[in-house]
Tab-separated table of C-alpha atoms in Angstrom:
chain	number	residue	atom	x	y	z
P	1	MET	CA	-9.101	-18.740	-52.257
P	2	ASN	CA	-12.078	-21.084	-52.061
P	3	GLU	CA	-11.417	-23.908	-49.578
P	4	THR	CA	-12.504	-26.643	-52.003
P	5	LEU	CA	-10.086	-25.380	-54.614
P	6	ARG	CA	-7.339	-25.013	-52.032
P	7	ALA	CA	-7.813	-28.631	-50.953
P	8	PHE	CA	-7.765	-29.802	-54.589
P	9	MET	CA	-4.557	-27.858	-55.310
P	10	ASP	CA	-2.898	-28.961	-52.072
P	11	GLU	CA	-3.521	-32.573	-53.075
P	12	LYS	CA	-2.720	-32.382	-56.783
P	13	ILE	CA	0.196	-29.962	-57.059
P	14	PRO	CA	2.634	-32.155	-55.063
P	15	GLU	CA	1.617	-35.095	-57.269
P	16	ILE	CA	2.280	-33.020	-60.387
P	17	GLU	CA	5.670	-31.905	-59.027
P	18	ARG	CA	6.691	-35.503	-58.315
P	19	GLU	CA	5.713	-36.596	-61.814
P	20	LEU	CA	7.684	-33.732	-63.375
P	21	MET	CA	10.771	-34.699	-61.380
P	22	ASN	CA	10.302	-38.376	-62.272
P	23	GLN	CA	10.246	-37.484	-65.954
P	24	LEU	CA	13.356	-35.308	-65.564
P	25	ALA	CA	15.179	-38.162	-63.825
P	26	LYS	CA	15.628	-40.040	-67.112
P	27	SER	CA	19.180	-41.278	-67.610
P	28	ASP	CA	21.751	-40.083	-70.164
P	29	ILE	CA	20.748	-36.393	-70.067
P	30	PRO	CA	23.935	-34.246	-70.044
P	31	ASP	CA	24.418	-32.581	-66.661
P	32	VAL	CA	24.241	-28.966	-67.858
P	33	LEU	CA	21.130	-29.701	-69.918
P	34	HIS	CA	19.481	-31.435	-66.961
P	35	GLU	CA	20.333	-28.472	-64.711
P	36	SER	CA	18.849	-26.021	-67.209
P	37	MET	CA	15.644	-28.014	-67.654
P	38	THR	CA	15.243	-28.532	-63.915
P	39	TYR	CA	15.920	-24.837	-63.230
P	40	SER	CA	12.909	-23.733	-65.260
P	41	VAL	CA	10.595	-26.532	-64.132
P	42	GLU	CA	11.413	-25.770	-60.482
P	43	ALA	CA	10.981	-22.014	-61.003
P	44	GLY	CA	7.440	-22.397	-59.764
P	45	GLY	CA	4.247	-21.253	-61.382
P	46	LYS	CA	0.645	-21.944	-60.622
P	47	ARG	CA	0.511	-25.268	-62.551
P	48	ILE	CA	-2.837	-24.164	-63.977
P	49	ARG	CA	-2.495	-26.307	-67.091
P	50	PRO	CA	-1.898	-29.681	-65.439
P	51	LEU	CA	-4.512	-28.804	-62.819
P	52	LEU	CA	-7.062	-28.292	-65.594
P	53	VAL	CA	-6.359	-31.781	-66.954
P	54	LEU	CA	-6.930	-33.305	-63.525
P	55	ALA	CA	-9.961	-31.110	-62.786
P	56	VAL	CA	-11.830	-32.429	-65.835
P	57	LEU	CA	-11.340	-35.994	-64.610
P	58	HIS	CA	-12.393	-35.005	-61.093
P	59	ASP	CA	-15.526	-33.195	-62.228
P	60	LEU	CA	-16.585	-35.997	-64.578
P	61	ASP	CA	-16.102	-38.475	-61.722
P	62	SER	CA	-13.495	-40.392	-63.682
P	63	ASP	CA	-9.952	-41.593	-63.130
P	64	SER	CA	-6.942	-42.578	-65.197
P	65	ALA	CA	-3.630	-44.059	-64.155
P	66	ASP	CA	-2.064	-41.964	-66.944
P	67	ALA	CA	-3.551	-38.643	-65.837
P	68	LEU	CA	-0.436	-37.329	-64.098
P	69	ARG	CA	1.797	-38.234	-67.023
P	70	VAL	CA	-0.512	-36.368	-69.402
P	71	ALA	CA	-0.655	-33.421	-66.992
P	72	ALA	CA	3.141	-33.327	-66.742
P	73	SER	CA	3.541	-33.451	-70.514
P	74	VAL	CA	1.580	-30.244	-71.002
P	75	GLU	CA	3.579	-28.489	-68.283
P	76	PHE	CA	6.768	-29.393	-70.161
P	77	ILE	CA	5.356	-27.779	-73.303
P	78	HIS	CA	4.370	-24.677	-71.342
P	79	THR	CA	7.787	-24.426	-69.662
P	80	TYR	CA	9.655	-24.854	-72.937
P	81	SER	CA	7.564	-22.067	-74.465
P	82	LEU	CA	8.480	-19.704	-71.620
P	83	ILE	CA	12.199	-20.424	-72.034
P	84	HIS	CA	11.993	-19.660	-75.744
P	85	ASP	CA	9.736	-16.619	-75.258
P	86	ASP	CA	12.359	-15.075	-72.963
P	87	LEU	CA	15.238	-15.429	-75.453
P	88	PRO	CA	16.832	-12.257	-76.865
P	89	CYS	CA	15.468	-13.098	-80.323
P	90	MET	CA	11.925	-13.148	-78.882
P	91	ASP	CA	10.846	-11.036	-75.885
P	92	ASP	CA	14.389	-10.580	-74.508
P	93	ASP	CA	13.377	-10.851	-70.848
P	94	ASP	CA	15.842	-11.083	-67.963
P	95	PHE	CA	13.422	-12.254	-65.263
P	96	ARG	CA	10.688	-14.874	-65.073
P	97	ARG	CA	8.767	-15.706	-61.895
P	98	GLY	CA	11.136	-13.482	-59.923
P	99	LYS	CA	14.258	-15.375	-61.019
P	100	PRO	CA	16.801	-14.763	-63.796
P	101	THR	CA	15.567	-16.288	-67.046
P	102	ASN	CA	17.087	-19.542	-68.235
P	103	HIS	CA	19.310	-18.021	-70.903
P	104	THR	CA	20.781	-15.453	-68.503
P	105	VAL	CA	21.927	-18.335	-66.263
P	106	PHE	CA	22.882	-21.045	-68.761
P	107	GLY	CA	23.420	-19.101	-71.992
P	108	GLU	CA	21.270	-18.876	-75.083
P	109	ASP	CA	22.571	-22.129	-76.542
P	110	ILE	CA	21.752	-24.356	-73.560
P	111	ALA	CA	18.458	-22.543	-72.908
P	112	THR	CA	17.356	-23.147	-76.484
P	113	LEU	CA	18.309	-26.810	-76.251
P	114	ALA	CA	16.586	-27.179	-72.870
P	115	GLY	CA	13.370	-25.939	-74.458
P	116	ASP	CA	13.830	-28.300	-77.389
P	117	ALA	CA	14.429	-31.215	-75.008
P	118	MET	CA	11.332	-30.462	-72.938
P	119	GLN	CA	9.175	-30.333	-76.037
P	120	ALA	CA	10.436	-33.770	-77.031
P	121	MET	CA	10.029	-35.059	-73.455
P	122	ALA	CA	6.353	-34.081	-73.515
P	123	PHE	CA	5.693	-36.307	-76.509
P	124	GLN	CA	7.870	-39.077	-75.088
P	125	ALA	CA	5.641	-39.057	-71.998
P	126	LEU	CA	2.543	-39.496	-74.158
P	127	ALA	CA	4.236	-42.308	-76.092
P	128	GLU	CA	4.815	-44.097	-72.782
P	129	LEU	CA	1.173	-44.122	-71.641
P	130	ARG	CA	0.346	-47.610	-70.443
P	131	GLU	CA	-3.296	-47.594	-69.313
P	132	THR	CA	-4.822	-45.501	-72.117
P	133	ASN	CA	-6.052	-47.323	-75.209
P	134	VAL	CA	-4.042	-46.791	-78.369
P	135	SER	CA	-6.646	-44.713	-80.233
P	136	ASP	CA	-7.053	-42.313	-77.306
P	137	ALA	CA	-3.278	-42.050	-76.866
P	138	LEU	CA	-2.874	-41.215	-80.553
P	139	GLU	CA	-5.608	-38.602	-80.250
P	140	LEU	CA	-3.746	-37.002	-77.325
P	141	VAL	CA	-0.526	-36.879	-79.354
P	142	GLY	CA	-2.296	-35.290	-82.313
P	143	LEU	CA	-4.153	-32.767	-80.166
P	144	LEU	CA	-0.975	-31.703	-78.366
P	145	ALA	CA	0.977	-31.379	-81.610
P	146	LYS	CA	-1.736	-29.146	-83.071
P	147	ALA	CA	-2.152	-27.083	-79.902
P	148	SER	CA	1.568	-26.459	-79.427
P	149	GLY	CA	2.721	-26.167	-83.042
P	150	ALA	CA	2.231	-24.126	-86.191
P	151	GLN	CA	-1.568	-24.211	-85.895
P	152	GLY	CA	-1.612	-23.325	-82.205
P	153	MET	CA	0.852	-21.823	-79.731
P	154	VAL	CA	3.677	-21.239	-82.218
P	155	LYS	CA	1.230	-19.591	-84.620
P	156	GLY	CA	0.131	-17.300	-81.805
P	157	GLN	CA	3.725	-16.347	-81.030
P	158	VAL	CA	4.329	-15.449	-84.695
P	159	LEU	CA	1.151	-13.356	-84.813
P	160	ASP	CA	2.173	-11.674	-81.554
P	161	MET	CA	5.636	-10.766	-82.856
P	162	LYS	CA	4.283	-9.499	-86.171
P	163	GLY	CA	1.720	-7.409	-84.301
P	164	GLU	CA	4.284	-5.416	-82.320
P	165	GLN	CA	4.518	-1.677	-82.932
P	166	ARG	CA	1.112	-1.486	-84.584
P	167	VAL	CA	-2.438	-1.218	-83.299
P	168	LEU	CA	-4.299	-4.476	-83.828
P	169	PRO	CA	-8.079	-4.548	-84.261
P	170	LEU	CA	-9.779	-6.445	-81.437
P	171	ALA	CA	-10.527	-9.429	-83.700
P	172	GLU	CA	-6.828	-9.768	-84.571
P	173	LEU	CA	-5.819	-9.451	-80.929
P	174	GLU	CA	-8.224	-12.257	-80.040
P	175	GLU	CA	-6.760	-14.363	-82.857
P	176	VAL	CA	-3.293	-13.918	-81.324
P	177	HIS	CA	-4.416	-15.010	-77.888
P	178	ILE	CA	-6.714	-17.846	-78.992
P	179	HIS	CA	-3.547	-19.439	-80.338
P	180	LYS	CA	-0.685	-18.175	-78.166
P	181	THR	CA	-2.362	-18.714	-74.785
P	182	GLY	CA	-5.690	-20.388	-75.462
P	183	ALA	CA	-4.596	-23.337	-77.601
P	184	LEU	CA	-2.605	-25.031	-74.854
P	185	LEU	CA	-5.237	-24.296	-72.206
P	186	SER	CA	-7.856	-25.776	-74.510
P	187	TYR	CA	-5.714	-28.865	-74.978
P	188	CYS	CA	-5.665	-29.425	-71.214
P	189	ILE	CA	-9.467	-29.527	-71.109
P	190	GLU	CA	-9.626	-31.719	-74.212
P	191	ALA	CA	-7.009	-34.116	-72.833
P	192	GLY	CA	-8.931	-34.511	-69.592
P	193	ALA	CA	-12.083	-35.180	-71.584
P	194	VAL	CA	-10.340	-37.866	-73.656
P	195	LEU	CA	-9.026	-39.611	-70.547
P	196	ALA	CA	-12.457	-39.365	-68.889
P	197	GLN	CA	-14.249	-40.825	-71.930
P	198	ALA	CA	-16.501	-37.763	-72.021
P	199	THR	CA	-19.590	-37.717	-74.222
P	200	GLU	CA	-19.611	-35.628	-77.397
P	201	GLU	CA	-21.955	-33.075	-75.789
P	202	GLN	CA	-19.653	-32.785	-72.799
P	203	ARG	CA	-16.664	-32.294	-75.093
P	204	THR	CA	-18.484	-29.644	-77.120
P	205	GLN	CA	-19.333	-27.609	-74.043
P	206	LEU	CA	-15.895	-28.133	-72.525
P	207	ARG	CA	-14.401	-26.711	-75.737
P	208	ARG	CA	-16.652	-23.649	-75.334
P	209	PHE	CA	-15.502	-23.358	-71.738
P	210	SER	CA	-11.828	-23.640	-72.671
P	211	LYS	CA	-11.986	-21.077	-75.488
P	212	ASN	CA	-13.547	-18.489	-73.215
P	213	ILE	CA	-11.387	-19.181	-70.190
P	214	GLY	CA	-8.299	-19.040	-72.415
P	215	LEU	CA	-9.243	-15.539	-73.547
P	216	ALA	CA	-10.136	-14.569	-69.971
P	217	PHE	CA	-6.704	-15.747	-68.840
P	218	GLN	CA	-4.992	-13.464	-71.357
P	219	ILE	CA	-7.246	-10.487	-70.641
P	220	GLN	CA	-6.374	-10.788	-66.951
P	221	ASP	CA	-2.673	-11.000	-67.886
P	222	ASP	CA	-3.052	-7.776	-69.882
P	223	ILE	CA	-4.838	-6.085	-66.988
P	224	LEU	CA	-2.181	-7.197	-64.504
P	225	ASP	CA	0.578	-5.893	-66.773
P	226	VAL	CA	-0.696	-2.356	-66.109
P	227	THR	CA	-2.078	-2.743	-62.573
P	228	ALA	CA	0.302	-5.115	-60.756
P	229	THR	CA	3.812	-4.436	-59.515
P	230	THR	CA	7.026	-6.017	-60.762
P	231	GLU	CA	7.267	-7.851	-57.432
P	232	GLN	CA	3.782	-9.342	-57.858
P	233	LEU	CA	4.384	-10.380	-61.456
P	234	GLY	CA	7.909	-11.730	-61.008
P	235	LYS	CA	8.880	-9.884	-64.200
P	236	PRO	CA	8.915	-6.210	-65.245
P	237	ALA	CA	5.497	-4.554	-65.071
P	238	ASN	CA	4.270	-2.657	-68.153
P	239	SER	CA	6.401	-4.896	-70.366
P	240	ASP	CA	3.685	-5.036	-73.047
P	241	THR	CA	3.529	-1.255	-73.157
P	242	SER	CA	7.299	-0.956	-73.505
P	243	SER	CA	7.224	-3.538	-76.324
P	244	GLU	CA	4.476	-1.531	-78.053
P	245	LYS	CA	2.109	-4.509	-78.094
P	246	SER	CA	-1.618	-4.183	-78.492
P	247	THR	CA	-3.447	-5.319	-75.352
P	248	TYR	CA	-7.031	-5.331	-74.160
P	249	PRO	CA	-6.473	-2.250	-71.933
P	250	SER	CA	-4.682	-0.379	-74.722
P	251	LEU	CA	-7.556	-1.032	-77.144
P	252	LEU	CA	-10.539	-0.884	-74.789
P	253	GLY	CA	-9.278	0.994	-71.711
P	254	LEU	CA	-9.053	-0.657	-68.315
P	255	ASP	CA	-12.826	-0.616	-67.749
P	256	GLY	CA	-13.463	-2.044	-71.203
P	257	ALA	CA	-10.922	-4.809	-70.625
P	258	ARG	CA	-12.590	-5.680	-67.326
P	259	ALA	CA	-15.957	-5.815	-69.063
P	260	GLN	CA	-14.515	-8.218	-71.653
P	261	LEU	CA	-13.065	-10.315	-68.834
P	262	LYS	CA	-16.476	-10.538	-67.142
P	263	GLU	CA	-18.170	-11.486	-70.417
P	264	ARG	CA	-15.701	-14.288	-71.174
P	265	HIS	CA	-15.887	-15.595	-67.619
P	266	GLU	CA	-19.686	-15.718	-67.716
P	267	GLU	CA	-19.664	-17.496	-71.083
P	268	ALA	CA	-17.229	-20.085	-69.724
P	269	LEU	CA	-19.400	-20.725	-66.681
P	270	ASP	CA	-22.508	-21.016	-68.847
P	271	ALA	CA	-20.809	-23.802	-70.807
P	272	LEU	CA	-20.123	-25.695	-67.581
P	273	GLN	CA	-23.656	-25.212	-66.295
P	274	SER	CA	-25.080	-26.633	-69.520
P	275	ILE	CA	-23.506	-30.021	-68.738
P	276	GLY	CA	-24.179	-30.002	-65.017
P	277	LEU	CA	-20.780	-28.727	-63.879
P	278	GLY	CA	-21.948	-25.413	-62.479
P	279	ASN	CA	-20.579	-26.258	-59.056
P	280	SER	CA	-17.251	-27.833	-59.928
P	281	VAL	CA	-13.487	-27.558	-59.575
P	282	LEU	CA	-13.387	-26.278	-63.163
P	283	GLN	CA	-15.659	-23.400	-62.164
P	284	LEU	CA	-13.454	-22.651	-59.163
P	285	LEU	CA	-10.363	-22.662	-61.400
P	286	ALA	CA	-12.129	-20.294	-63.797
P	287	ASP	CA	-12.855	-17.965	-60.886
P	288	TYR	CA	-9.243	-18.236	-59.735
P	289	ILE	CA	-7.909	-17.390	-63.209
P	290	ILE	CA	-9.793	-14.092	-63.367
P	291	GLU	CA	-9.227	-13.136	-59.734
P	292	ARG	CA	-5.457	-13.822	-59.533
P	293	ASN	CA	-3.057	-10.930	-58.966
P	294	MET	CA	0.066	-12.467	-60.508
């Protein structure tokens, strides 16, 4: 990993972890619910989404006292979505990040409620922003609701489920992933831009960056599903194949998927270069996303 990116992650990830734990320390949460929520938050992960929020602020040479709270809120949405994705009524997975999934430890009822609670906690965090002006805070709430709900991540999950056991055209597959994976990643970039008071041109190019890096993220996931081991992934390898899902390798072959990955990565970097961020933490995170092996 690039040393600049390593230094950025070494500084920011502990701060993100502390903020997540601070949010989970709220009083009056039933013990079993708190244990279930904490179990999934502490399960690890690369914290790519909150890092993207903070990277935008870093690269635009800006700061916000609310940045960590906003970063934590999106990680709660992401974690809730993983808990629900793993449920028997969805993907029915027994392992996530090398550990038993939430519902296999706490039961389907508590796991479902833990996801529900984390979704609500994300919006509570945004409602408690203290340094961000009211109009920007409202914009963040609206953007997160759209990105995580029926027009974004949830829409993508529905399209993904309805697409099982049939071959999707490439355009439909992209539509699935623009929403299921890309919407929340795009929100992270947009949220950082709002906090940084970015110009409209910066926001336009950052949206282009986020759309392409969101697709690149999913293409790499699809590639890893057929090239990485279960131990590397922390969940069963070839799970998409066994679920009869359309993927970039299944539609384009492994070489074709890698070509698509390269194209999306280059388009993302071009967007950054157009606003003077060609040598930035965002670029390093984009490189990391396509080079990761888990």
